[in-house]
Coordinates of C-alpha atoms in Angstrom, one line a residue:
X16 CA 0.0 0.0 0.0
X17 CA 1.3 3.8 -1.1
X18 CA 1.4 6.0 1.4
X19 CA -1.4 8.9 0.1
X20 CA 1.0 12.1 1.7
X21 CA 4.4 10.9 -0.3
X22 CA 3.6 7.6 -2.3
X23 CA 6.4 5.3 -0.9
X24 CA 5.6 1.9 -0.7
X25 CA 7.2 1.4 2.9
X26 CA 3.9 1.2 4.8
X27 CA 3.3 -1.2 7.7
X28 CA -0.1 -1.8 9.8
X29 CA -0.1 -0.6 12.9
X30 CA -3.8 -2.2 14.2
X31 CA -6.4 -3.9 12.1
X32 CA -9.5 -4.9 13.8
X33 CA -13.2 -5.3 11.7
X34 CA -15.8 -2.6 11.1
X35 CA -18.9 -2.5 13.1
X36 CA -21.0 -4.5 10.4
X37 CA -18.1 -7.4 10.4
X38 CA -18.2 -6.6 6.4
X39 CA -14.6 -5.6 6.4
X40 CA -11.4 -4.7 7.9
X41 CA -10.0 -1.3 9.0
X42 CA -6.6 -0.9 9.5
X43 CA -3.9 1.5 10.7
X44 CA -0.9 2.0 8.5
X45 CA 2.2 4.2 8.9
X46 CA 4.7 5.4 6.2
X47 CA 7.6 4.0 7.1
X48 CA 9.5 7.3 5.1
X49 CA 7.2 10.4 6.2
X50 CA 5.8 9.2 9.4
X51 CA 2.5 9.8 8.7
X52 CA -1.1 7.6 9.2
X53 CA -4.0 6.4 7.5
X54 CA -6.9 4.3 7.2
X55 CA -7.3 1.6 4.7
X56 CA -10.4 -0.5 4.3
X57 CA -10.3 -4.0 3.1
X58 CA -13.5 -5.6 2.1
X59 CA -14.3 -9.2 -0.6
X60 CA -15.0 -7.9 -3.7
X61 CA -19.0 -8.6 -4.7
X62 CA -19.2 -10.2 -8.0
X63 CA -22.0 -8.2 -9.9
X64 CA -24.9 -10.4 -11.1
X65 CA -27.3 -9.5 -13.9
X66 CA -31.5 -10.8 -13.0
X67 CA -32.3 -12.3 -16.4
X68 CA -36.3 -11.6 -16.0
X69 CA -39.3 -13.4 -17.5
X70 CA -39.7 -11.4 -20.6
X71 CA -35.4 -12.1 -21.2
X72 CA -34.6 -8.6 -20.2
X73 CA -31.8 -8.0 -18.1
X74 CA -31.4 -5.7 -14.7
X75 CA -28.5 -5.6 -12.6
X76 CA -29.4 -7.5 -9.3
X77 CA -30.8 -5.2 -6.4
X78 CA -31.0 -6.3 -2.9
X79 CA -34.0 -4.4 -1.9
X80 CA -35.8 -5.5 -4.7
X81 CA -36.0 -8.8 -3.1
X82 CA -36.0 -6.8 0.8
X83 CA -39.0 -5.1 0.0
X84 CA -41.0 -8.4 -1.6
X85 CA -39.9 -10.0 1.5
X86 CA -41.4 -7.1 4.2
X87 CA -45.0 -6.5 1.7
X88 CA -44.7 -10.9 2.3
X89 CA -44.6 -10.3 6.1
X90 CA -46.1 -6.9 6.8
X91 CA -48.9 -7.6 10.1
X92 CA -46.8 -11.1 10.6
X93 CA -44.4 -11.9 13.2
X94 CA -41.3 -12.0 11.8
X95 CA -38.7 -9.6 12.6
X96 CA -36.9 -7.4 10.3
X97 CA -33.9 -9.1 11.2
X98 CA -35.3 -12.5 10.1
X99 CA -36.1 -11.1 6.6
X100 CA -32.8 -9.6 6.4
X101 CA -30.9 -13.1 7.2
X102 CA -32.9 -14.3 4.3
X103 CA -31.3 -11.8 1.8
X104 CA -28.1 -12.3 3.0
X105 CA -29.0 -16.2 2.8
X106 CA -29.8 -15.6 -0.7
X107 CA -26.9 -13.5 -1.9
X108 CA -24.8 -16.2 -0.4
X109 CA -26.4 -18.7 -2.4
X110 CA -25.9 -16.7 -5.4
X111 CA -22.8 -15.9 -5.4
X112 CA -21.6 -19.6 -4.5
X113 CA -23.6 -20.2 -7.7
X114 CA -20.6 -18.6 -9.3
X115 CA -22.9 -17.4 -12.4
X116 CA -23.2 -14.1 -13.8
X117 CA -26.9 -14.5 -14.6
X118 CA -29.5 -15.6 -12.5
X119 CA -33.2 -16.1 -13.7
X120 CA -36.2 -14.5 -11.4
X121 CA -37.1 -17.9 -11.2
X122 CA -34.4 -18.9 -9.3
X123 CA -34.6 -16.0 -6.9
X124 CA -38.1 -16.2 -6.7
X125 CA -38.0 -20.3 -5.4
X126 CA -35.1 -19.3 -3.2
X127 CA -37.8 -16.7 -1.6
X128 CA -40.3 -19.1 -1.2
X129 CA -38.3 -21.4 -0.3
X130 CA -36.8 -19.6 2.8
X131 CA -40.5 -17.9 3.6
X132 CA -42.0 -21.7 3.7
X133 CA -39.8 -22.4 6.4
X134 CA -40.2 -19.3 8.5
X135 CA -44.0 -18.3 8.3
X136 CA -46.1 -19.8 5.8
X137 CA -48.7 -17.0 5.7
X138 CA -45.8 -14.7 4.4
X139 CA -45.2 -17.6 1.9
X140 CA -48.3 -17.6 0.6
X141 CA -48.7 -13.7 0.2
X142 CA -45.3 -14.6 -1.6
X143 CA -46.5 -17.4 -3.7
X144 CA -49.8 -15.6 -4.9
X145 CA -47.8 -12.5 -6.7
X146 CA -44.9 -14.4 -7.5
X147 CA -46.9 -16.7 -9.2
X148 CA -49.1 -14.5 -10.7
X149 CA -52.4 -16.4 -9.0
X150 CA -55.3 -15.5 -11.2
X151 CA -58.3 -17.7 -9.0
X152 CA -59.4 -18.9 -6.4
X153 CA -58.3 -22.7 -7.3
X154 CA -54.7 -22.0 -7.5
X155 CA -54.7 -20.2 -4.3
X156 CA -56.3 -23.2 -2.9
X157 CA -53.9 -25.9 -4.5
X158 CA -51.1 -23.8 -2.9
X159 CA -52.9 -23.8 0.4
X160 CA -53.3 -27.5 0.6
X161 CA -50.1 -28.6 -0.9
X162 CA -48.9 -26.4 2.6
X163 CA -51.2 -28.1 4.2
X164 CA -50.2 -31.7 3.1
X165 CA -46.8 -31.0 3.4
X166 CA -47.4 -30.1 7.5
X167 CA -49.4 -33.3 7.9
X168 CA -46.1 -35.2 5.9
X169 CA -43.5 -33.5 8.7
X170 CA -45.5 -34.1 11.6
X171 CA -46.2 -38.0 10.4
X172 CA -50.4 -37.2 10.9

């Protein structure tokens, strides 16, 4: 690392300790030929994914899009904020371990469901019915009692 005041490369950390989000790592560096300090952050690159959508458009992928489908899922449900945060970061774990630069709404959209199936099935369903575009009654009761089934199947009734 180049000292900013004088540009020499002689520079050695004096502390390094994580930032308050545990995201990345702040450290103290002196110039080993000026004497002076500053801050460096170090932080793991984020590979940038495009969202291929339904109609083959792309959109660079946004977090919040899938925060904010997540909160109008649980809004009047009792999960907390942090719960629905965990699954995001869950998510974009899953993503980038996917090691593809492309992901389909599709995918994202199961992962959601997925994760919201497991933590309050109400919020699922909300999920389900505009994910899925429900346009009757029917579907909405086939998803209901596939949830249903599926209880019955865990608990061994």
């Amino acid at each position: 690392m180049n000292c900013p005041f004088c540009n020499t490369p002689e520079t050695k950390v004096i502390d390094s300790r994580p930032t308050e989000e545990g995201q990345a790592i702040r450290r103290r560096r002196e110039c080993g030929k000026c004497g002076k300090r500053f801050t460096t952050y170090e932080k793991v690159e984020e590979v940038l994914f495009m969202v291929v959508k339904r109609d083959g458009s792309r959109e660079q992928f946004d977090r919040a899009k899938i925060l904010n489908g997540i909160i109008r899922a649980c809004q009047k449900r009792p999960v907390t904020l942090e719960q629905m945060e965990a699954i995001v970061v869950d998510i974009e774990r899953t993503l980038n371990n996917q090691m593809e630069k492309e992901i389909s709404t599709e995918f994202i959209g199961n992962a959601v469901m997925d994760r919201l199936k497991d933590l309050d099935q109400v919020a699922y369903v909300r999920f389900a019915s505009v994910y899925r575009k429900f346009t009757d009654v029917e579907t909405f009761v086939s998803e209901i009692e596939k949830l249903v089934n599926n209880e019955k199947g865990k608990n061994g009734k």
